mmCIF file of C-alpha atoms and ligand atoms in Angstrom:
data_model
loop_
_atom_site.group_PDB
_atom_site.id
_atom_site.type_symbol
_atom_site.label_atom_id
_atom_site.label_comp_id
_atom_site.label_asym_id
_atom_site.label_seq_id
_atom_site.Cartn_x
_atom_site.Cartn_y
_atom_site.Cartn_z
ATOM 1 C CA UNK A 287 21.382 7.088 23.473
ATOM 2 C CA UNK A 288 18.576 5.125 25.141
ATOM 3 C CA UNK A 289 19.869 1.644 25.875
ATOM 4 C CA UNK A 290 17.782 -1.199 24.600
ATOM 5 C CA UNK A 291 16.483 0.219 21.295
ATOM 6 C CA UNK A 292 18.414 -1.004 18.297
ATOM 7 C CA UNK A 293 16.850 1.692 16.088
ATOM 8 C CA UNK A 294 18.613 4.325 18.191
ATOM 9 C CA UNK A 295 21.929 3.089 16.803
ATOM 10 C CA UNK A 296 23.543 4.518 13.704
ATOM 11 C CA UNK A 297 25.650 2.183 11.578
ATOM 12 C CA UNK A 298 28.811 3.428 13.241
ATOM 13 C CA UNK A 299 27.242 2.902 16.714
ATOM 14 C CA UNK A 300 26.471 -0.695 15.714
ATOM 15 C CA UNK A 301 30.023 -1.192 14.467
ATOM 16 C CA UNK A 302 31.460 0.014 17.776
ATOM 17 C CA UNK A 303 28.997 -2.038 19.776
ATOM 18 C CA UNK A 304 29.748 -5.288 17.957
ATOM 19 C CA UNK A 305 33.487 -4.574 18.032
ATOM 20 C CA UNK A 306 33.238 -4.130 21.800
ATOM 21 C CA UNK A 307 31.624 -7.564 21.919
ATOM 22 C CA UNK A 308 34.589 -8.992 19.986
ATOM 23 C CA UNK A 309 32.603 -9.658 16.812
ATOM 24 C CA UNK A 310 34.207 -9.488 13.364
ATOM 25 C CA UNK A 311 33.553 -6.349 11.312
ATOM 26 C CA UNK A 312 31.187 -7.844 8.781
ATOM 27 C CA UNK A 313 28.625 -8.701 11.468
ATOM 28 C CA UNK A 314 27.693 -5.015 11.734
ATOM 29 C CA UNK A 315 26.809 -4.936 8.036
ATOM 30 C CA UNK A 316 24.738 -8.120 8.374
ATOM 31 C CA UNK A 317 22.828 -6.684 11.308
ATOM 32 C CA UNK A 318 22.287 -3.334 9.512
ATOM 33 C CA UNK A 319 20.975 -5.034 6.364
ATOM 34 C CA UNK A 320 18.747 -7.302 8.406
ATOM 35 C CA UNK A 321 17.215 -4.248 10.084
ATOM 36 C CA UNK A 322 16.857 -1.925 7.122
ATOM 37 C CA UNK A 323 16.655 -4.166 4.071
ATOM 38 C CA UNK A 324 14.734 -7.138 5.461
ATOM 39 C CA UNK A 325 12.891 -5.186 8.172
ATOM 40 C CA UNK A 326 13.716 -7.797 10.786
ATOM 41 C CA UNK A 327 13.328 -6.619 14.309
ATOM 42 C CA UNK A 328 13.481 -9.631 16.625
ATOM 43 C CA UNK A 329 16.921 -11.199 17.132
ATOM 44 C CA UNK A 330 15.597 -14.666 16.298
ATOM 45 C CA UNK A 331 14.909 -13.458 12.747
ATOM 46 C CA UNK A 332 18.609 -12.787 12.129
ATOM 47 C CA UNK A 333 19.317 -16.339 11.032
ATOM 48 C CA UNK A 334 22.557 -15.328 9.286
ATOM 49 C CA UNK A 335 24.057 -14.417 12.658
ATOM 50 C CA UNK A 336 25.460 -17.111 14.948
ATOM 51 C CA UNK A 337 23.195 -18.188 17.792
ATOM 52 C CA UNK A 338 25.320 -16.761 20.641
ATOM 53 C CA UNK A 339 25.255 -13.337 18.970
ATOM 54 C CA UNK A 340 21.503 -13.560 18.459
ATOM 55 C CA UNK A 341 21.122 -14.426 22.124
ATOM 56 C CA UNK A 342 23.274 -11.500 23.174
ATOM 57 C CA UNK A 343 21.206 -9.171 20.975
ATOM 58 C CA UNK A 344 18.016 -10.559 22.499
ATOM 59 C CA UNK A 345 19.387 -9.742 25.962
ATOM 60 C CA UNK A 346 20.505 -6.217 25.082
ATOM 61 C CA UNK A 347 17.541 -5.369 22.871
ATOM 62 C CA UNK A 348 14.629 -7.270 24.343
ATOM 63 C CA UNK A 349 11.752 -5.427 22.631
ATOM 64 C CA UNK A 350 10.788 -3.475 19.562
ATOM 65 C CA UNK A 351 10.412 0.271 20.146
ATOM 66 C CA UNK A 352 6.682 0.090 19.442
ATOM 67 C CA UNK A 353 3.812 -2.288 19.992
ATOM 68 C CA UNK A 354 0.682 -1.816 17.883
ATOM 69 C CA UNK A 355 -2.276 -1.802 20.247
ATOM 70 C CA UNK A 356 -5.116 -0.597 18.066
ATOM 71 C CA UNK A 357 -5.455 -0.499 14.287
ATOM 72 C CA UNK A 358 -8.278 1.372 12.582
ATOM 73 C CA UNK A 359 -9.075 1.311 8.880
ATOM 74 C CA UNK A 360 -11.234 4.063 7.319
ATOM 75 C CA UNK A 361 -14.440 2.964 5.588
ATOM 76 C CA UNK A 362 -12.932 3.721 2.169
ATOM 77 C CA UNK A 363 -9.997 1.421 3.153
ATOM 78 C CA UNK A 364 -7.455 4.055 2.097
ATOM 79 C CA UNK A 365 -6.351 5.234 5.522
ATOM 80 C CA UNK A 366 -4.955 3.066 8.287
ATOM 81 C CA UNK A 367 -4.345 4.572 11.704
ATOM 82 C CA UNK A 368 -2.311 2.703 14.290
ATOM 83 C CA UNK A 369 -2.009 3.413 17.982
ATOM 84 C CA UNK A 370 1.499 2.373 18.971
ATOM 85 C CA UNK A 371 2.561 1.817 22.552
ATOM 86 C CA UNK A 372 6.066 2.870 23.547
ATOM 87 C CA UNK A 373 8.116 0.953 26.080
ATOM 88 C CA UNK A 374 7.344 3.387 28.904
ATOM 89 C CA UNK A 375 3.603 2.897 28.430
ATOM 90 C CA UNK A 376 3.029 6.172 26.558
ATOM 91 C CA UNK A 377 1.382 5.937 23.154
ATOM 92 C CA UNK A 378 1.506 7.694 19.798
ATOM 93 C CA UNK A 379 -0.388 7.446 16.540
ATOM 94 C CA UNK A 380 0.924 6.985 13.025
ATOM 95 C CA UNK A 381 -1.041 6.832 9.789
ATOM 96 C CA UNK A 382 -0.669 5.052 6.447
ATOM 97 C CA UNK A 383 -2.435 6.637 3.476
ATOM 98 C CA UNK A 384 -2.877 4.672 0.252
ATOM 99 C CA UNK A 385 -3.975 6.873 -2.650
ATOM 100 C CA UNK A 386 -3.374 5.633 -6.173
ATOM 101 C CA UNK A 387 0.224 4.450 -6.268
ATOM 102 C CA UNK A 388 1.340 6.457 -3.265
ATOM 103 C CA UNK A 389 1.961 4.852 0.101
ATOM 104 C CA UNK A 390 2.467 7.837 2.372
ATOM 105 C CA UNK A 391 3.038 7.483 6.066
ATOM 106 C CA UNK A 392 2.515 10.216 8.611
ATOM 107 C CA UNK A 393 4.737 9.863 11.667
ATOM 108 C CA UNK A 394 4.949 11.444 15.117
ATOM 109 C CA UNK A 395 7.949 13.073 16.789
ATOM 110 C CA UNK A 396 6.618 13.671 20.308
ATOM 111 C CA UNK A 397 4.042 12.321 22.719
ATOM 112 C CA UNK A 398 1.681 15.292 22.775
ATOM 113 C CA UNK A 399 2.914 18.754 21.839
ATOM 114 C CA UNK A 400 3.986 21.859 23.717
ATOM 115 C CA UNK A 401 2.830 24.369 21.087
ATOM 116 C CA UNK A 402 -0.815 24.466 22.150
ATOM 117 C CA UNK A 403 -2.444 25.297 18.803
ATOM 118 C CA UNK A 404 -6.073 25.597 19.845
ATOM 119 C CA UNK A 405 -7.554 23.622 16.934
ATOM 120 C CA UNK A 406 -5.248 20.596 17.225
ATOM 121 C CA UNK A 407 -6.046 17.455 19.230
ATOM 122 C CA UNK A 408 -2.346 16.827 19.912
ATOM 123 C CA UNK A 409 -1.909 20.376 21.187
ATOM 124 C CA UNK A 410 -4.970 19.959 23.363
ATOM 125 C CA UNK A 411 -3.363 17.005 25.184
ATOM 126 C CA UNK A 412 -0.248 18.992 26.156
ATOM 127 C CA UNK A 413 3.386 17.879 26.011
ATOM 128 C CA UNK A 414 4.403 14.525 27.483
ATOM 129 C CA UNK A 415 7.866 13.861 26.052
ATOM 130 C CA UNK A 416 10.112 13.830 22.982
ATOM 131 C CA UNK A 417 10.467 10.622 20.991
ATOM 132 C CA UNK A 418 13.972 9.217 20.639
ATOM 133 C CA UNK A 419 15.367 8.969 17.112
ATOM 134 C CA UNK A 420 14.847 5.197 17.317
ATOM 135 C CA UNK A 421 11.175 5.610 18.145
ATOM 136 C CA UNK A 422 10.812 7.821 15.075
ATOM 137 C CA UNK A 423 12.712 5.348 12.852
ATOM 138 C CA UNK A 424 10.629 2.471 14.254
ATOM 139 C CA UNK A 425 7.376 4.008 12.965
ATOM 140 C CA UNK A 426 8.701 3.988 9.408
ATOM 141 C CA UNK A 427 10.014 0.445 9.811
ATOM 142 C CA UNK A 428 6.673 -0.692 11.202
ATOM 143 C CA UNK A 429 4.861 0.370 8.029
ATOM 144 C CA UNK A 430 7.713 -0.699 5.747
ATOM 145 C CA UNK A 431 7.357 -4.204 7.207
ATOM 146 C CA UNK A 432 3.581 -4.163 6.854
ATOM 147 C CA UNK A 433 3.714 -3.066 3.209
ATOM 148 C CA UNK A 434 6.588 -5.428 2.383
ATOM 149 C CA UNK A 435 4.349 -8.351 3.312
ATOM 150 C CA UNK A 436 2.026 -7.228 0.464
ATOM 151 C CA UNK A 437 4.863 -6.610 -1.977
ATOM 152 C CA UNK A 438 4.606 -2.836 -1.543
ATOM 153 C CA UNK A 439 6.906 -0.053 -0.354
ATOM 154 C CA UNK A 440 6.597 3.255 1.469
ATOM 155 C CA UNK A 441 6.791 6.049 -1.144
ATOM 156 C CA UNK A 442 6.619 9.178 1.061
ATOM 157 C CA UNK A 443 7.058 10.078 4.711
ATOM 158 C CA UNK A 444 5.399 13.170 6.140
ATOM 159 C CA UNK A 445 6.508 14.316 9.568
ATOM 160 C CA UNK A 446 3.045 15.664 10.370
ATOM 161 C CA UNK A 447 1.798 13.399 13.104
ATOM 162 C CA UNK A 448 1.834 14.170 16.799
ATOM 163 C CA UNK A 449 4.307 16.777 17.979
ATOM 164 C CA UNK A 450 6.415 19.632 16.646
ATOM 165 C CA UNK A 451 9.403 18.122 14.798
ATOM 166 C CA UNK A 452 11.564 21.252 15.153
ATOM 167 C CA UNK A 453 11.037 21.216 18.929
ATOM 168 C CA UNK A 454 12.707 17.766 18.797
ATOM 169 C CA UNK A 455 15.168 18.776 16.084
ATOM 170 C CA UNK A 456 18.145 16.502 16.828
ATOM 171 C CA UNK A 457 16.170 13.285 17.144
ATOM 172 C CA UNK A 458 13.969 14.004 14.146
ATOM 173 C CA UNK A 459 16.844 14.825 11.824
ATOM 174 C CA UNK A 460 19.024 11.985 13.034
ATOM 175 C CA UNK A 461 16.122 9.575 12.432
ATOM 176 C CA UNK A 462 15.837 10.894 8.868
ATOM 177 C CA UNK A 463 19.609 10.561 8.380
ATOM 178 C CA UNK A 464 19.453 6.944 9.537
ATOM 179 C CA UNK A 465 16.597 6.140 7.143
ATOM 180 C CA UNK A 466 18.556 7.902 4.417
ATOM 181 C CA UNK A 467 21.589 5.598 4.664
ATOM 182 C CA UNK A 468 22.472 4.303 1.200
ATOM 183 C CA UNK A 469 23.373 0.882 2.484
ATOM 184 C CA UNK A 470 20.456 0.672 4.834
ATOM 185 C CA UNK A 471 16.882 1.719 4.132
ATOM 186 C CA UNK A 472 18.076 4.212 1.512
ATOM 187 C CA UNK A 473 14.980 6.423 1.647
ATOM 188 C CA UNK A 474 15.725 9.628 -0.265
ATOM 189 C CA UNK A 475 15.624 12.959 1.582
ATOM 190 C CA UNK A 476 13.314 14.399 -1.086
ATOM 191 C CA UNK A 477 10.642 11.895 -0.157
ATOM 192 C CA UNK A 478 10.390 13.344 3.365
ATOM 193 C CA UNK A 479 8.331 16.391 4.270
ATOM 194 C CA UNK A 480 8.705 18.096 7.626
ATOM 195 C CA UNK A 481 5.902 20.330 8.791
ATOM 196 C CA UNK A 482 6.655 22.970 11.415
ATOM 197 C CA UNK A 483 4.543 25.454 13.311
ATOM 198 C CA UNK A 484 7.250 28.029 12.524
ATOM 199 C CA UNK A 485 10.083 27.850 15.057
ATOM 200 C CA UNK A 486 12.255 30.497 13.437
ATOM 201 C CA UNK A 487 15.698 29.524 14.846
ATOM 202 C CA UNK A 488 15.112 25.915 13.752
ATOM 203 C CA UNK A 489 14.036 26.997 10.253
ATOM 204 C CA UNK A 490 17.303 28.955 10.055
ATOM 205 C CA UNK A 491 19.335 25.981 11.234
ATOM 206 C CA UNK A 492 17.559 23.734 8.721
ATOM 207 C CA UNK A 493 18.401 26.275 6.008
ATOM 208 C CA UNK A 494 22.101 26.301 6.938
ATOM 209 C CA UNK A 495 22.199 22.520 6.794
ATOM 210 C CA UNK A 496 20.978 22.732 3.165
ATOM 211 C CA UNK A 497 18.968 19.578 3.364
ATOM 212 C CA UNK A 498 16.938 18.137 0.498
ATOM 213 C CA UNK A 499 13.948 17.436 2.745
ATOM 214 C CA UNK A 500 10.693 19.232 1.834
ATOM 215 C CA UNK A 501 9.567 21.924 4.234
ATOM 216 C CA UNK A 502 5.996 22.883 5.107
ATOM 217 C CA UNK A 503 5.036 25.756 7.374
ATOM 218 C CA UNK A 504 1.745 25.830 9.286
ATOM 219 C CA UNK A 505 0.652 29.409 8.741
ATOM 220 C CA UNK A 506 -3.170 29.373 9.117
ATOM 221 C CA UNK A 507 -3.534 33.150 9.503
ATOM 222 C CA UNK A 508 -2.148 36.237 7.792
ATOM 223 C CA UNK A 509 -2.186 38.749 10.657
ATOM 224 C CA UNK A 510 -0.501 38.391 14.034
ATOM 225 C CA UNK A 511 -3.600 39.001 16.151
ATOM 226 C CA UNK A 512 -5.520 36.188 14.502
ATOM 227 C CA UNK A 513 -2.529 33.857 14.278
ATOM 228 C CA UNK A 514 -1.642 34.360 17.942
ATOM 229 C CA UNK A 515 -5.203 33.509 18.928
ATOM 230 C CA UNK A 516 -4.942 30.196 17.053
ATOM 231 C CA UNK A 517 -1.217 29.391 17.451
ATOM 232 C CA UNK A 518 0.217 30.820 20.701
ATOM 233 C CA UNK A 519 3.792 30.275 19.463
ATOM 234 C CA UNK A 520 3.135 33.163 17.080
ATOM 235 C CA UNK A 521 3.869 35.590 19.934
ATOM 236 C CA UNK A 522 7.619 34.861 20.096
ATOM 237 C CA UNK A 523 7.780 34.028 16.359
ATOM 238 C CA UNK A 524 5.429 36.367 14.485
ATOM 239 C CA UNK A 525 4.474 36.023 10.850
ATOM 240 C CA UNK A 526 6.985 38.475 9.366
ATOM 241 C CA UNK A 527 9.881 36.738 11.158
ATOM 242 C CA UNK A 528 8.728 33.364 9.863
ATOM 243 C CA UNK A 529 8.363 34.690 6.325
ATOM 244 C CA UNK A 530 11.817 36.299 6.477
ATOM 245 C CA UNK A 531 13.270 32.911 7.458
ATOM 246 C CA UNK A 532 11.296 31.282 4.622
ATOM 247 C CA UNK A 533 12.618 33.820 2.134
ATOM 248 C CA UNK A 534 16.197 32.993 3.185
ATOM 249 C CA UNK A 535 15.455 29.268 3.036
ATOM 250 C CA UNK A 536 14.218 29.594 -0.534
ATOM 251 C CA UNK A 537 17.146 31.716 -1.672
ATOM 252 C CA UNK A 538 19.741 29.418 -0.073
ATOM 253 C CA UNK A 539 18.214 26.079 -1.104
ATOM 254 C CA UNK A 540 16.233 26.998 -4.219
ATOM 255 C CA UNK A 541 13.465 24.816 -2.841
ATOM 256 C CA UNK A 542 9.752 25.542 -2.791
ATOM 257 C CA UNK A 543 7.963 25.936 0.523
ATOM 258 C CA UNK A 544 4.454 24.744 1.296
ATOM 259 C CA UNK A 545 2.233 26.882 3.504
ATOM 260 C CA UNK A 546 -0.481 24.985 5.335
ATOM 261 C CA UNK A 547 -3.830 26.504 6.117
ATOM 262 C CA UNK A 548 -6.670 24.787 7.995
ATOM 263 C CA UNK A 549 -9.769 26.629 6.809
ATOM 264 C CA UNK A 550 -12.055 27.541 9.716
ATOM 265 C CA UNK A 551 -15.460 28.872 8.762
ATOM 266 C CA UNK A 552 -15.698 32.638 9.193
ATOM 267 C CA UNK A 553 -12.302 32.813 10.931
ATOM 268 C CA UNK A 554 -9.452 32.457 8.424
ATOM 269 C CA UNK A 555 -11.345 31.541 5.235
ATOM 270 C CA UNK A 556 -12.418 35.135 4.511
ATOM 271 C CA UNK A 557 -11.530 37.146 1.400
ATOM 272 C CA UNK A 558 -9.661 39.592 3.683
ATOM 273 C CA UNK A 559 -7.387 36.832 5.001
ATOM 274 C CA UNK A 560 -6.811 35.521 1.468
ATOM 275 C CA UNK A 561 -5.820 38.996 0.245
ATOM 276 C CA UNK A 562 -3.602 39.663 3.264
ATOM 277 C CA UNK A 563 -1.879 36.324 2.756
ATOM 278 C CA UNK A 564 -1.396 36.971 -0.938
ATOM 279 C CA UNK A 565 0.210 40.332 -0.171
ATOM 280 C CA UNK A 566 2.662 38.691 2.210
ATOM 281 C CA UNK A 567 3.777 35.715 0.125
ATOM 282 C CA UNK A 568 3.487 37.107 -3.408
ATOM 283 C CA UNK A 569 6.639 36.361 -5.383
ATOM 284 C CA UNK A 570 7.843 33.606 -3.029
ATOM 285 C CA UNK A 571 8.553 30.160 -4.462
ATOM 286 C CA UNK A 572 5.689 28.561 -2.611
ATOM 287 C CA UNK A 573 2.437 26.725 -2.681
ATOM 288 C CA UNK A 574 -0.546 26.973 -0.339
ATOM 289 C CA UNK A 575 -2.048 23.740 0.901
ATOM 290 C CA UNK A 576 -5.452 24.507 2.344
ATOM 291 C CA UNK A 577 -7.600 21.926 4.074
ATOM 292 C CA UNK A 578 -11.004 22.335 5.671
ATOM 293 C CA UNK A 579 -10.570 22.175 9.458
ATOM 294 C CA UNK A 580 -10.903 18.721 10.955
ATOM 295 C CA UNK A 581 -13.143 18.961 13.996
ATOM 296 C CA UNK A 582 -11.636 18.219 17.409
ATOM 297 C CA UNK A 583 -13.330 18.003 20.791
ATOM 298 C CA UNK A 584 -11.516 20.945 22.337
ATOM 299 C CA UNK A 585 -12.194 23.545 19.641
ATOM 300 C CA UNK A 586 -15.500 25.142 18.699
ATOM 301 C CA UNK A 587 -14.463 26.309 15.198
ATOM 302 C CA UNK A 588 -16.187 24.681 12.244
ATOM 303 C CA UNK A 589 -14.813 23.572 8.861
ATOM 304 C CA UNK A 590 -15.160 25.951 5.937
ATOM 305 C CA UNK A 591 -17.693 25.274 3.191
ATOM 306 C CA UNK A 592 -16.848 24.220 -0.346
ATOM 307 C CA UNK A 593 -17.941 27.588 -1.673
ATOM 308 C CA UNK A 594 -15.825 29.591 0.779
ATOM 309 C CA UNK A 595 -12.821 27.330 0.244
ATOM 310 C CA UNK A 596 -13.025 27.773 -3.527
ATOM 311 C CA UNK A 597 -13.326 31.515 -3.128
ATOM 312 C CA UNK A 598 -10.204 31.563 -0.919
ATOM 313 C CA UNK A 599 -8.307 29.565 -3.512
ATOM 314 C CA UNK A 600 -9.517 31.789 -6.366
ATOM 315 C CA UNK A 601 -8.241 34.924 -4.662
ATOM 316 C CA UNK A 602 -4.779 33.418 -4.163
ATOM 317 C CA UNK A 603 -4.718 32.146 -7.730
ATOM 318 C CA UNK A 604 -5.577 35.632 -8.986
ATOM 319 C CA UNK A 605 -2.392 36.862 -7.323
ATOM 320 C CA UNK A 606 -0.463 34.085 -9.071
ATOM 321 C CA UNK A 607 -0.150 31.960 -5.960
ATOM 322 C CA UNK A 608 -0.779 28.248 -6.433
ATOM 323 C CA UNK A 609 -3.247 26.844 -3.943
ATOM 324 C CA UNK A 610 -4.830 23.439 -3.622
ATOM 325 C CA UNK A 611 -7.737 22.525 -1.410
ATOM 326 C CA UNK A 612 -6.914 19.123 -0.050
ATOM 327 C CA UNK A 613 -9.581 16.550 0.573
ATOM 328 C CA UNK A 614 -10.193 15.602 4.149
ATOM 329 C CA UNK A 615 -9.247 11.970 4.650
ATOM 330 C CA UNK A 616 -9.712 9.378 7.314
ATOM 331 C CA UNK A 617 -12.351 11.452 9.144
ATOM 332 C CA UNK A 618 -14.332 8.431 10.300
ATOM 333 C CA UNK A 619 -11.312 7.114 12.234
ATOM 334 C CA UNK A 620 -10.031 10.500 13.501
ATOM 335 C CA UNK A 621 -6.911 10.133 11.370
ATOM 336 C CA UNK A 622 -7.050 13.564 9.754
ATOM 337 C CA UNK A 623 -4.494 16.343 10.268
ATOM 338 C CA UNK A 624 -4.622 17.544 13.835
ATOM 339 C CA UNK A 625 -6.844 14.714 15.055
ATOM 340 C CA UNK A 626 -4.105 12.464 16.437
ATOM 341 C CA UNK A 627 -3.919 11.910 20.168
ATOM 342 C CA UNK A 628 -3.009 8.976 22.370
ATOM 343 C CA UNK A 629 -6.380 8.142 23.828
HETATM 344 N N1 LIG B 80 3.582 20.308 14.566
HETATM 345 C C1 LIG B 80 3.690 20.369 13.162
HETATM 346 C C2 LIG B 80 3.327 19.083 12.454
HETATM 347 C C3 LIG B 80 2.142 18.320 12.976
HETATM 348 S S1 LIG B 80 0.568 19.012 12.671
HETATM 349 C C4 LIG B 80 2.894 21.531 12.619
HETATM 350 O O1 LIG B 80 2.081 22.073 13.344
HETATM 351 O O2 LIG B 80 3.112 21.888 11.477
HETATM 352 C C5 LIG B 80 0.329 18.741 10.929
HETATM 353 C C6 LIG B 80 -0.584 19.767 10.264
HETATM 354 O O3 LIG B 80 -1.949 19.603 10.695
HETATM 355 C C7 LIG B 80 -0.215 21.194 10.591
HETATM 356 O O4 LIG B 80 -0.286 21.990 9.440
HETATM 357 C C8 LIG B 80 -1.309 21.585 11.559
HETATM 358 O O5 LIG B 80 -1.472 22.965 11.635
HETATM 359 C C9 LIG B 80 -2.483 20.873 10.965
HETATM 360 N N2 LIG B 80 -3.628 20.753 11.860
HETATM 361 C C10 LIG B 80 -3.633 20.685 13.205
HETATM 362 N N3 LIG B 80 -4.880 20.560 13.664
HETATM 363 C C11 LIG B 80 -5.699 20.550 12.589
HETATM 364 C C12 LIG B 80 -7.101 20.422 12.424
HETATM 365 N N4 LIG B 80 -7.912 20.275 13.456
HETATM 366 N N5 LIG B 80 -7.607 20.440 11.167
HETATM 367 C C13 LIG B 80 -6.771 20.555 10.096
HETATM 368 N N6 LIG B 80 -5.436 20.661 10.189
HETATM 369 C C14 LIG B 80 -4.911 20.662 11.428
HETATM 370 FE FE1 LIG B 81 1.719 20.913 17.898
HETATM 371 FE FE2 LIG B 81 1.485 21.030 15.244
HETATM 372 FE FE3 LIG B 81 -0.651 20.452 16.797
HETATM 373 FE FE4 LIG B 81 0.371 22.915 16.790
HETATM 374 S S1 LIG B 81 -0.606 21.867 15.063
HETATM 375 S S2 LIG B 81 -0.217 21.753 18.604
HETATM 376 S S3 LIG B 81 2.531 22.495 16.578
HETATM 377 S S4 LIG B 81 1.168 19.217 16.549
#
């Protein structure tokens, strides 16, 4: 546990900590509610705690996990991207998307990413480090606080920002557990979606844990040669192994899986790829989420066209596979899928 970040502490950690300071039991509950129901973060805000305790907290936990250093709003005002500095000087990005009544936030789990998907800005920057569970929790709290000031609440959390969540499994899942706490933030597991590049052992572990969290798999190609050229991690974890793990996940949990597909013109938006994909996932409880590629500096591929995207969708639909073409959002502020980096 990294010392100095209150969000790294579970409720039972806080109880032990305050007990070790000689505080009565109920102080832990007050602190927990202050953090997760009032979204306080600085010890001076905890006015229901006695001053000496507030001072002690200020000494032990001198800073928030994150400092916003740059905030960009898309021209349609619906997407807000924030560059957040961590205490070691590294930075991550997190995004708030406001569509209709939804307030969805997209959070990061690592600084950079080790998976090296060629079309992804995060992959292009390489791996710097894992985020602690507290740094993951802090991103949600940051937006919860922001929305609270306007009388609004976070409705969904997608773990689709920078990094591969299943490469940082422990911290990601313990962050979600902390946010889940009934007497804390109480954010239901079903309102989280984790997206993974397809780390098979982690998908299997996730399956065994029978969690209620939604699962999305970044597939992007239906044959191993093409997928390996786009997602190098396909070599150790090829498509059929991923799909076998998905099949088990669905039969154990009864939950639907989402397959993600960034449509690249002339590469994976062809009728052949659509038919190959359909053959592989036919009969699975699933849904395909396709999105035209978001351009990044390090990748020459171009987004699909509307016509080609519709054709791809039609082919899947003809096989009985639901597919939606998602709109690209937040392009003008580089807040789209795969465009996050810590420049
Ligand atoms: N590491 C995880 C989650 C973060 S990426 C994963 O890969 O699933 C979130 C989603 O954005 C993934 O589906 C990823 O494949 C997709 N993505 C990455 N770069 C993209 C780009 N340039 N255009 C569109 N989608 C992209
Ligand atoms: Fe990492 Fe996901 Fe980007 Fe691939 S798409 S490099 S796994 S963040």
